[in-house]
Coordinates of C-alpha atoms and ligand atoms in Angstrom, one line a residue:
M8 CA -3.6 -9.0 -13.3
K9 CA -5.5 -11.3 -11.2
S10 CA -7.9 -10.0 -8.5
R11 CA -6.0 -9.8 -5.2
K12 CA -8.7 -10.3 -2.6
T13 CA -6.3 -12.7 -1.1
E14 CA -2.5 -12.1 -1.1
P15 CA -0.8 -13.2 -4.4
A16 CA 1.6 -15.5 -2.7
R17 CA 2.1 -18.9 -4.1
H18 CA 3.3 -22.1 -2.4
R19 CA 4.7 -24.7 -4.8
R20 CA 5.4 -28.3 -3.9
V21 CA 7.5 -29.9 -6.7
A22 CA 9.0 -33.2 -7.6
R23 CA 7.1 -36.2 -6.3
R24 CA 3.9 -34.5 -5.2
P25 CA 1.4 -32.6 -7.3
L26 CA 1.4 -28.9 -7.3
L27 CA 0.0 -27.3 -4.3
K28 CA -1.5 -23.9 -4.5
A29 CA -2.1 -22.2 -1.2
A30 CA -2.8 -18.4 -1.3
G31 CA -4.0 -16.2 1.3
A32 CA -3.1 -14.8 4.7
A33 CA -5.0 -15.5 7.8
V34 CA -7.6 -12.9 8.5
V35 CA -6.3 -10.7 11.3
A36 CA -9.1 -9.8 13.7
A37 CA -9.4 -6.2 14.2
S38 CA -9.0 -5.1 17.8
A39 CA -12.2 -4.2 19.7
G40 CA -13.3 -0.7 20.6
G41 CA -15.2 2.0 19.0
V42 CA -13.7 4.8 17.1
W43 CA -16.4 7.3 17.8
S44 CA -15.3 10.3 19.9
A45 CA -16.8 13.4 21.3
H46 CA -14.8 15.6 18.9
A47 CA -15.4 13.6 15.9
A48 CA -19.1 13.4 16.6
K49 CA -19.1 17.2 16.4
S50 CA -17.5 17.4 13.2
S51 CA -19.0 14.4 11.3
S52 CA -21.0 15.2 8.3
A53 CA -24.5 13.7 8.0
A54 CA -23.6 11.7 4.9
A55 CA -20.6 10.0 6.4
D56 CA -21.0 6.5 8.0
E57 CA -18.5 7.0 10.8
S58 CA -16.1 9.6 12.3
A59 CA -12.7 9.5 14.1
D60 CA -10.2 12.0 15.5
A61 CA -7.9 11.1 12.6
L62 CA -8.0 8.6 9.8
I63 CA -4.8 6.7 9.0
I64 CA -4.6 4.9 5.6
G65 CA -2.5 1.8 5.8
A66 CA -1.5 -0.5 8.7
G67 CA 2.2 -0.8 7.8
Y68 CA 4.9 0.4 10.1
A69 CA 4.3 4.0 9.1
G70 CA 0.6 4.0 9.8
V71 CA 0.9 2.1 13.0
T72 CA 3.6 4.5 14.3
V73 CA 1.3 7.4 13.6
A74 CA -1.5 5.6 15.4
R75 CA 0.5 4.9 18.5
E76 CA 1.8 8.5 18.7
L77 CA -1.7 10.0 18.2
A78 CA -3.2 7.7 20.8
A79 CA -0.5 8.7 23.3
R80 CA -1.8 12.3 22.9
G81 CA -5.3 11.2 23.8
L82 CA -6.6 11.1 20.3
K83 CA -8.7 8.2 18.9
P84 CA -7.6 7.5 15.3
L85 CA -8.9 4.7 13.1
I86 CA -6.7 2.8 10.6
L87 CA -8.2 1.9 7.3
E88 CA -6.3 -1.1 5.8
A89 CA -6.9 -2.5 2.3
R90 CA -5.6 -5.9 3.0
N91 CA -6.9 -8.7 5.3
R92 CA -3.9 -8.4 7.5
T93 CA -1.7 -5.7 9.1
G94 CA 2.0 -5.1 8.2
G95 CA 1.9 -4.2 4.6
R96 CA 5.3 -4.9 3.0
I97 CA 6.2 -6.7 6.3
W98 CA 4.5 -10.2 6.3
T99 CA 5.6 -12.7 8.8
D100 CA 4.1 -16.1 7.8
T101 CA 4.9 -19.8 7.5
F102 CA 6.7 -22.0 5.0
S103 CA 7.5 -25.7 5.4
G104 CA 6.4 -25.3 9.0
E105 CA 8.8 -22.5 9.7
Q106 CA 8.2 -18.8 10.5
V107 CA 9.5 -16.8 7.4
E108 CA 9.3 -13.3 6.1
I109 CA 7.5 -12.9 2.8
G110 CA 8.5 -9.2 2.7
G111 CA 11.2 -7.4 4.7
G112 CA 13.3 -9.7 6.8
W113 CA 16.2 -8.0 8.5
V114 CA 16.9 -4.9 10.8
G115 CA 20.3 -3.4 11.7
E116 CA 22.0 -2.4 14.9
Q117 CA 22.6 1.0 13.3
Q118 CA 18.9 1.7 12.9
K119 CA 18.4 3.8 16.0
L120 CA 14.6 4.1 15.9
V121 CA 14.1 0.4 15.3
Q122 CA 16.5 -0.4 18.1
R123 CA 14.8 2.0 20.5
E124 CA 11.4 0.5 19.6
L125 CA 12.6 -3.0 20.1
T126 CA 14.1 -2.1 23.5
R127 CA 10.9 -0.5 24.5
Y128 CA 8.9 -3.7 23.9
G129 CA 11.6 -6.0 25.1
I130 CA 12.0 -7.8 21.7
A131 CA 15.4 -9.5 21.2
T132 CA 17.2 -10.0 17.9
T133 CA 19.4 -12.7 16.6
P134 CA 21.9 -12.5 13.8
D135 CA 20.9 -14.5 10.6
I136 CA 22.7 -17.5 9.4
G137 CA 26.0 -16.6 7.8
P138 CA 27.2 -18.4 4.5
E139 CA 29.8 -21.0 4.5
R140 CA 30.6 -20.4 0.8
M141 CA 29.8 -17.7 -1.7
L142 CA 29.3 -17.6 -5.4
L143 CA 30.0 -14.4 -7.2
P144 CA 30.3 -13.5 -10.9
G145 CA 33.8 -14.5 -12.1
D146 CA 35.6 -14.5 -15.4
N147 CA 34.2 -17.8 -16.4
G148 CA 30.7 -18.1 -14.9
L149 CA 30.3 -18.1 -11.1
E150 CA 33.4 -18.1 -8.9
S151 CA 33.3 -20.0 -5.5
L152 CA 34.9 -17.9 -2.7
T153 CA 35.1 -18.2 1.1
P154 CA 33.2 -15.5 2.8
E155 CA 36.5 -13.8 3.8
E156 CA 37.7 -13.9 0.2
A157 CA 34.4 -12.5 -1.0
V158 CA 34.4 -9.6 1.5
G159 CA 38.1 -8.9 0.5
A160 CA 37.0 -8.8 -3.1
L161 CA 33.9 -6.7 -2.7
S162 CA 35.0 -4.2 -0.1
P163 CA 37.4 -2.1 -2.3
L164 CA 35.0 -2.2 -5.2
W165 CA 32.1 -0.8 -3.1
S166 CA 34.4 1.8 -1.6
E167 CA 35.3 3.0 -5.0
F168 CA 31.7 3.0 -6.2
Y169 CA 30.5 5.1 -3.2
R170 CA 33.6 7.4 -3.2
G171 CA 32.5 11.0 -2.5
S172 CA 29.3 10.0 -0.7
E173 CA 30.9 10.7 2.6
N174 CA 30.9 14.3 1.4
Y175 CA 27.5 14.7 -0.3
F176 CA 26.0 12.8 2.6
E177 CA 28.2 14.4 5.3
R178 CA 25.1 14.1 7.6
P179 CA 23.3 11.0 6.2
Y180 CA 20.2 11.6 8.4
E181 CA 19.8 15.0 6.8
P182 CA 20.2 14.2 3.2
L183 CA 19.8 17.8 2.0
H184 CA 22.5 19.1 4.2
R185 CA 25.0 19.4 1.3
K186 CA 22.5 20.3 -1.4
D187 CA 25.3 22.1 -3.1
L188 CA 27.3 18.8 -3.6
L189 CA 24.2 16.9 -4.4
Q190 CA 23.4 19.0 -7.5
K191 CA 26.2 17.1 -9.4
V192 CA 25.2 13.5 -8.3
D193 CA 21.4 13.4 -7.8
G194 CA 20.7 12.9 -11.5
L195 CA 23.0 9.9 -11.7
S196 CA 21.6 6.5 -11.9
L197 CA 23.4 3.4 -10.4
A198 CA 24.2 2.5 -14.1
D199 CA 25.7 6.0 -14.7
R200 CA 27.9 5.5 -11.7
L201 CA 29.1 2.1 -12.9
R202 CA 30.0 3.6 -16.3
Q203 CA 32.1 6.3 -14.5
L204 CA 34.4 3.6 -13.1
S205 CA 36.9 1.7 -15.2
L206 CA 35.8 -1.8 -14.2
A207 CA 36.9 -5.1 -15.5
P208 CA 33.8 -7.2 -16.7
K209 CA 34.0 -9.4 -13.6
E210 CA 34.1 -6.3 -11.2
F211 CA 31.3 -4.7 -13.2
Q212 CA 29.1 -7.7 -12.8
R213 CA 29.8 -8.0 -9.1
L214 CA 28.5 -4.5 -8.5
N215 CA 25.9 -4.5 -11.2
S216 CA 24.4 -7.6 -9.9
E217 CA 23.6 -5.9 -6.6
T218 CA 22.7 -2.5 -8.0
S219 CA 20.3 -4.2 -10.4
L220 CA 18.6 -6.2 -7.7
Y221 CA 18.1 -3.2 -5.6
S222 CA 16.7 -1.2 -8.5
G223 CA 14.2 -3.9 -9.2
G224 CA 15.3 -4.0 -12.7
P225 CA 18.1 -2.5 -14.7
S226 CA 20.6 -0.3 -12.6
S227 CA 19.4 2.6 -14.7
I228 CA 16.1 2.7 -12.5
G229 CA 17.8 3.5 -9.0
A230 CA 19.5 6.6 -8.0
L231 CA 23.1 6.6 -7.0
T232 CA 22.2 8.8 -4.1
G233 CA 19.6 6.3 -2.9
M234 CA 22.0 3.4 -2.2
A235 CA 24.9 5.8 -1.4
Q236 CA 22.8 7.2 1.5
W237 CA 22.1 3.8 2.9
F238 CA 25.9 3.0 2.7
Q239 CA 26.7 6.1 4.7
L240 CA 23.8 5.5 7.2
A241 CA 25.2 2.0 7.7
G242 CA 28.6 3.4 8.6
G243 CA 30.3 4.1 5.3
T244 CA 32.1 0.8 4.7
Y245 CA 31.2 -2.4 3.0
E246 CA 31.8 -4.3 6.2
S247 CA 29.5 -2.1 8.3
S248 CA 26.8 -2.6 5.8
L249 CA 26.9 -6.4 6.4
S250 CA 25.6 -6.0 9.9
M251 CA 22.1 -5.4 8.6
N252 CA 21.3 -8.9 9.4
Q253 CA 19.3 -9.0 12.6
K254 CA 16.0 -10.9 12.9
P255 CA 13.6 -9.8 15.6
A256 CA 12.0 -12.5 17.9
G257 CA 8.6 -13.4 16.6
G258 CA 9.4 -12.1 13.3
M259 CA 9.4 -8.6 11.7
I260 CA 5.6 -8.2 12.5
S261 CA 6.2 -8.7 16.3
L262 CA 7.3 -5.0 16.8
L263 CA 4.3 -3.8 14.8
K264 CA 2.0 -5.9 16.9
A265 CA 3.5 -4.5 20.0
M266 CA 3.0 -0.9 18.9
L267 CA -0.5 -1.5 17.7
K268 CA -1.3 -3.1 21.1
E269 CA 0.0 -0.1 23.0
A270 CA -2.0 2.2 20.7
G271 CA -5.2 0.3 21.1
T272 CA -6.3 1.6 17.7
E273 CA -8.8 -0.2 15.8
V274 CA -7.8 -1.5 12.3
R275 CA -10.6 -1.8 9.7
L276 CA -9.2 -4.5 7.4
Q277 CA -10.3 -5.0 3.9
S278 CA -11.1 -1.2 3.7
A279 CA -9.4 -0.1 0.4
V280 CA -9.5 3.8 0.3
T281 CA -10.5 5.0 -3.1
R282 CA -11.3 8.7 -2.5
I283 CA -10.1 11.5 -0.1
T284 CA -11.9 14.9 -0.2
E285 CA -11.0 17.8 2.0
S286 CA -13.7 20.5 2.4
K287 CA -14.3 23.1 5.0
G288 CA -11.8 21.7 7.6
L289 CA -13.1 18.2 7.3
V290 CA -11.6 15.2 5.4
T291 CA -14.0 12.6 4.0
V292 CA -12.5 9.3 3.1
E293 CA -14.4 6.7 0.9
V294 CA -13.6 3.0 0.8
S295 CA -14.3 0.6 -1.9
G296 CA -17.9 -0.5 -1.4
G297 CA -18.9 3.1 -0.7
K298 CA -18.7 3.4 3.1
R299 CA -17.5 6.9 4.1
Y300 CA -15.5 8.2 7.1
T301 CA -14.9 11.7 8.2
A302 CA -12.1 13.2 10.5
P303 CA -10.4 16.6 10.8
L304 CA -7.4 15.0 9.3
V305 CA -6.1 12.1 7.4
V306 CA -2.6 10.4 7.2
V307 CA -2.0 8.6 4.0
A308 CA 0.5 5.9 5.0
T309 CA 0.3 3.8 1.8
P310 CA 3.3 3.1 -0.6
T311 CA 3.8 6.0 -3.0
N312 CA 3.3 3.7 -5.9
V313 CA -0.5 3.3 -5.0
W314 CA -1.2 7.0 -4.5
K315 CA -2.4 7.0 -8.1
D316 CA -5.2 4.6 -7.2
I317 CA -6.7 7.1 -4.8
A318 CA -8.7 10.1 -6.1
F319 CA -7.5 13.2 -4.2
H320 CA -9.7 16.3 -3.9
P321 CA -8.1 18.8 -4.1
G322 CA -5.5 17.1 -6.4
L323 CA -2.1 16.3 -5.2
P324 CA 0.5 19.0 -5.2
P325 CA 3.4 18.9 -7.7
A326 CA 5.9 16.9 -5.6
H327 CA 3.3 14.3 -4.5
A328 CA 1.8 14.1 -8.1
T329 CA 5.4 13.4 -9.5
A330 CA 6.1 10.7 -6.9
A331 CA 2.7 9.1 -7.6
R332 CA 3.5 9.2 -11.3
Q333 CA 7.1 8.0 -11.2
G334 CA 6.7 5.6 -8.2
I335 CA 9.4 5.2 -5.5
G336 CA 8.8 1.4 -4.8
V337 CA 11.0 -0.6 -7.2
P338 CA 9.1 -2.2 -10.1
H339 CA 10.3 -5.8 -9.8
S340 CA 10.6 -7.5 -6.4
N341 CA 9.9 -11.2 -6.3
K342 CA 11.0 -12.9 -3.1
L343 CA 11.2 -16.7 -3.0
W344 CA 11.4 -19.2 -0.2
I345 CA 12.8 -22.5 -1.4
H346 CA 13.1 -25.8 0.4
V347 CA 15.9 -27.9 -1.0
R348 CA 16.0 -31.6 -0.2
G349 CA 18.7 -33.1 1.9
R350 CA 21.8 -31.6 3.6
T351 CA 23.3 -28.7 1.8
E352 CA 26.0 -26.3 2.7
A353 CA 25.0 -22.6 3.6
L354 CA 25.5 -21.1 0.2
F355 CA 25.1 -17.6 -0.8
A356 CA 25.0 -16.7 -4.5
Q357 CA 24.9 -13.5 -6.5
T358 CA 24.6 -13.6 -10.3
P359 CA 25.0 -11.3 -13.2
E360 CA 22.0 -9.2 -14.1
G361 CA 19.5 -11.0 -16.3
S362 CA 20.0 -14.4 -14.4
P363 CA 16.7 -16.1 -13.3
I364 CA 17.7 -15.7 -9.7
S365 CA 19.6 -12.5 -8.8
M366 CA 20.5 -13.5 -5.2
M367 CA 20.2 -16.6 -3.0
L368 CA 20.8 -16.6 0.8
P369 CA 21.1 -19.6 3.1
Q370 CA 18.5 -20.1 5.9
Q371 CA 18.0 -22.9 8.4
Q372 CA 18.9 -26.5 7.8
L373 CA 15.8 -28.6 8.5
S374 CA 15.8 -32.4 9.1
D375 CA 14.7 -33.1 5.5
G376 CA 16.4 -30.1 3.7
R377 CA 17.6 -26.6 3.7
L378 CA 15.6 -23.4 3.3
M379 CA 16.9 -20.5 1.2
V380 CA 15.7 -17.1 0.4
A381 CA 16.0 -16.0 -3.1
F382 CA 15.2 -12.9 -5.3
G383 CA 13.9 -13.7 -8.7
G384 CA 15.0 -11.6 -11.5
P385 CA 12.5 -10.4 -14.2
S386 CA 13.5 -13.3 -16.4
L387 CA 12.3 -15.9 -14.0
D388 CA 8.8 -17.3 -14.4
A389 CA 8.4 -17.9 -10.8
E390 CA 4.9 -19.5 -11.3
D391 CA 6.7 -22.5 -13.1
P392 CA 8.2 -24.9 -10.7
A393 CA 10.4 -26.4 -13.4
A394 CA 12.0 -22.9 -14.1
V395 CA 12.6 -22.4 -10.4
Q396 CA 14.1 -25.9 -10.0
K397 CA 16.4 -25.2 -13.0
A398 CA 17.4 -21.7 -11.6
V399 CA 18.4 -23.3 -8.2
R400 CA 20.4 -26.0 -10.0
Q401 CA 22.5 -23.2 -11.3
F402 CA 24.0 -22.9 -7.8
L403 CA 23.3 -26.3 -6.4
P404 CA 23.8 -28.8 -9.2
G405 CA 21.7 -31.9 -8.8
S406 CA 19.6 -30.5 -6.0
S407 CA 15.9 -31.1 -5.9
L408 CA 13.2 -28.9 -4.6
I409 CA 10.6 -30.1 -2.0
R410 CA 8.6 -26.9 -2.4
Y411 CA 8.9 -23.2 -2.8
R412 CA 6.8 -20.1 -2.3
T413 CA 6.9 -16.9 -4.2
M414 CA 5.6 -13.3 -3.6
D415 CA 5.7 -10.8 -6.5
W416 CA 5.4 -7.4 -4.7
G417 CA 5.6 -5.6 -8.1
R418 CA 2.3 -7.2 -9.0
D419 CA 0.6 -6.8 -5.6
R420 CA -2.3 -4.2 -5.9
Y421 CA -1.6 -2.6 -2.6
S422 CA 2.1 -2.0 -3.0
R423 CA 2.6 -2.0 -6.9
G424 CA 6.3 -2.3 -6.2
G425 CA 8.8 -3.7 -3.7
W426 CA 10.9 -1.8 -1.3
G427 CA 11.6 1.9 -2.1
L428 CA 14.6 3.2 -3.9
R429 CA 14.6 6.8 -5.1
R430 CA 14.8 7.3 -8.8
P431 CA 17.5 9.8 -10.3
N432 CA 16.6 13.4 -9.4
Q433 CA 13.9 12.5 -7.0
L434 CA 16.0 13.6 -3.8
L435 CA 16.2 17.2 -5.0
N436 CA 13.0 17.3 -6.8
L437 CA 10.7 15.7 -4.2
F438 CA 12.2 16.7 -0.9
P439 CA 11.4 18.3 1.4
Q440 CA 8.1 19.2 -0.2
I441 CA 6.8 15.6 -0.2
E442 CA 6.8 15.5 3.6
E443 CA 4.6 18.6 3.8
P444 CA 0.8 18.3 4.6
H445 CA -1.6 19.0 1.7
G446 CA -4.1 20.9 3.7
R447 CA -5.5 18.4 6.3
I448 CA -4.0 15.5 4.2
L449 CA -0.8 14.2 5.5
F450 CA 1.7 11.7 4.2
A451 CA 3.9 9.0 5.8
G452 CA 5.8 6.0 4.6
A453 CA 9.2 4.5 4.3
D454 CA 9.3 5.6 0.6
I455 CA 9.3 9.2 1.7
A456 CA 11.6 9.0 4.8
Q457 CA 14.6 11.4 5.2
G458 CA 16.9 8.7 6.5
W459 CA 16.7 5.0 5.9
H460 CA 14.2 5.5 3.1
G461 CA 12.4 2.9 1.1
A462 CA 13.9 -0.5 1.9
Y463 CA 13.7 -0.3 5.6
I464 CA 11.1 -0.3 8.4
E465 CA 13.4 2.3 10.2
G466 CA 12.3 4.8 7.4
A467 CA 8.6 3.9 7.9
I468 CA 8.9 4.5 11.7
E469 CA 10.8 7.9 11.1
S470 CA 8.2 9.2 8.7
G471 CA 5.4 8.1 11.0
L472 CA 6.9 10.0 13.8
R473 CA 7.2 13.1 11.7
A474 CA 3.6 12.8 10.3
A475 CA 2.3 12.3 13.9
Q476 CA 3.9 15.6 14.9
Q477 CA 2.4 17.3 12.0
A478 CA -1.0 15.8 12.8
I479 CA -0.8 17.0 16.5
T480 CA 0.0 20.5 15.3
L481 CA -3.1 20.4 12.9
A482 CA -5.5 18.7 15.3
P483 CA -8.2 21.0 16.4
Ligands
FAD507 C1 10.8 -8.2 -0.7 C2 11.1 -7.0 0.4 C3 12.1 -7.1 1.1 C4 12.4 -6.0 2.1 N1 13.5 -6.2 2.9 C5 13.5 -5.4 4.0 C6 14.4 -5.6 5.1 O1 15.2 -6.6 5.1 N2 14.5 -4.8 6.2 C7 13.6 -3.7 6.2 O2 13.6 -3.0 7.2 N3 12.7 -3.4 5.2 C8 12.7 -4.2 4.1 N4 11.8 -4.1 3.1 C9 11.1 -2.7 3.1 C10 10.0 -2.6 4.1 O3 9.2 -3.8 4.1 C11 9.2 -1.3 3.9 O4 10.1 -0.2 3.8 C12 8.3 -0.9 5.0 O5 7.6 -2.1 5.5 C13 7.3 0.1 4.4 O6 6.2 0.4 5.5 P1 5.2 1.4 5.2 O7 4.3 1.5 6.4 O8 5.8 2.6 4.6 O9 4.4 0.8 3.9 P2 3.7 -0.6 3.8 O10 4.3 -1.7 4.6 O11 3.6 -0.9 2.3 O12 2.3 -0.3 4.4 C14 1.3 0.4 3.7 C15 -0.1 -0.2 3.9 O13 -1.1 0.5 3.2 C16 -2.0 -0.3 2.7 N5 -2.7 0.2 1.5 C17 -2.3 0.4 0.3 N6 -3.2 0.9 -0.4 C18 -4.3 1.3 0.4 C19 -5.6 1.8 0.2 N7 -6.0 2.3 -0.9 N8 -6.4 1.9 1.2 C20 -6.0 1.3 2.5 N9 -4.8 0.8 2.7 C21 -3.9 0.7 1.6 C22 -1.2 -1.6 2.3 O14 -2.0 -2.7 2.3 C23 -0.1 -1.6 3.5 O15 -0.6 -2.4 4.6 C24 11.5 -4.9 2.2 C25 10.5 -4.9 1.3 C26 10.2 -5.9 0.4 C27 9.0 -5.8 -0.5

């Protein structure tokens, strides 16, 4: 794997112009202000370079939520962030001169915490562009449908797929409420559930194309209870799940920036934590390069998939060690931004598992062409412009690409996966222990949220609020 001092995103200009490579995010200046505090000074060890009231590892939504809550209680935390930017798996950047999301892109009106935060900072949302035409797996290749026809075809299929989840997730925000009913379903993968239904090949492909996309590989990776919980959180119908299509003004990063501004917390960029040691009521954190920080407590707000890259002393308890070993972030998550020449209709496409592009969604029409978002399947060589061009022509015959950009989150060293989706058995095996502090080491992150876990900033905020409460209880 290539060194990832800069972000591993690629821009590709194809057709008439030579290949253009442009990697790297703008360096985000850390906010001013010291992190030294009276309390931290008392407790700092002589060997440490700096101290803080609390150390937060990771400047994604979870870490920033913790920072804001602790700052509101008069504490002075410090955030250590490995990348040269804040946001983590949220990355608002530009492509073809337009603001785009390289990671997470949408929020939903059902997401109460996100909505509360957006209101708090006066950030408006707008619904994303809807498709004019939809391509879904059919009996003989892809079938073209109107959006109404597609919803009519998919809605009963998904209702059948999730049948029973209204019972085992009777209270979707408290996933363990019906532990008794979960015993039977928690071990099921999405593939297992598909096998339980008597589906015609076309129906199977329509569901499996989405379950495999969300699994970041075959549908055997993701847990039925993972997606079923999202379904119930969204309102329990296919139609209600479609309303997860809101875009915040200023991009997905705007809310995080507003929270960080209110917190006034310093973020130390390019500070990849390599070791965390707790001893005698003090936690020492070492970053790559050897610099050390101490604090009475630390909140680990990194993706679970990178916990294995940090040496914990004492070692992680069983649930955390299992999550670190198995991962929760999905293995394959390659998001592409594509600029197609000329005027094209707003086309949505979803393809059978194994296709080079699993899903393509229309974005804005520009004067010289249309932007599209696509999710590349494991079979796509997204580094190869000819392969991307060929894949797009599957949906838009004769189309030509002006340029594209790709971000492979599975190969990114600070996420080692895309959005989170629990694996079979993880709900009952990991929860609620995974939310518990390990001495003075606490954990946050969308991957380990109770509600909108994994694939949503809502979950990151939820877990950040919970970890902040725990930190306040532990703070001396
Ligand atoms: C392609 C894609 C599409 C998505 N779509 C959506 C969507 O539409 N809507 C939505 O709400 N969510 C979406 N998500 C999920 C969403 O992005 C995440 O759930 C959320 O951003 C996770 O926040 P977090 O704070 O838990 O983790 P992260 O955002 O991953 O933040 C963790 C931080 O820890 C840092 N870090 C890692 N290792 C270290 C280390 N050793 N030392 C210091 N720092 C470290 C990372 O650099 C990162 O900044 C998507 C994600 C992806 C990848």
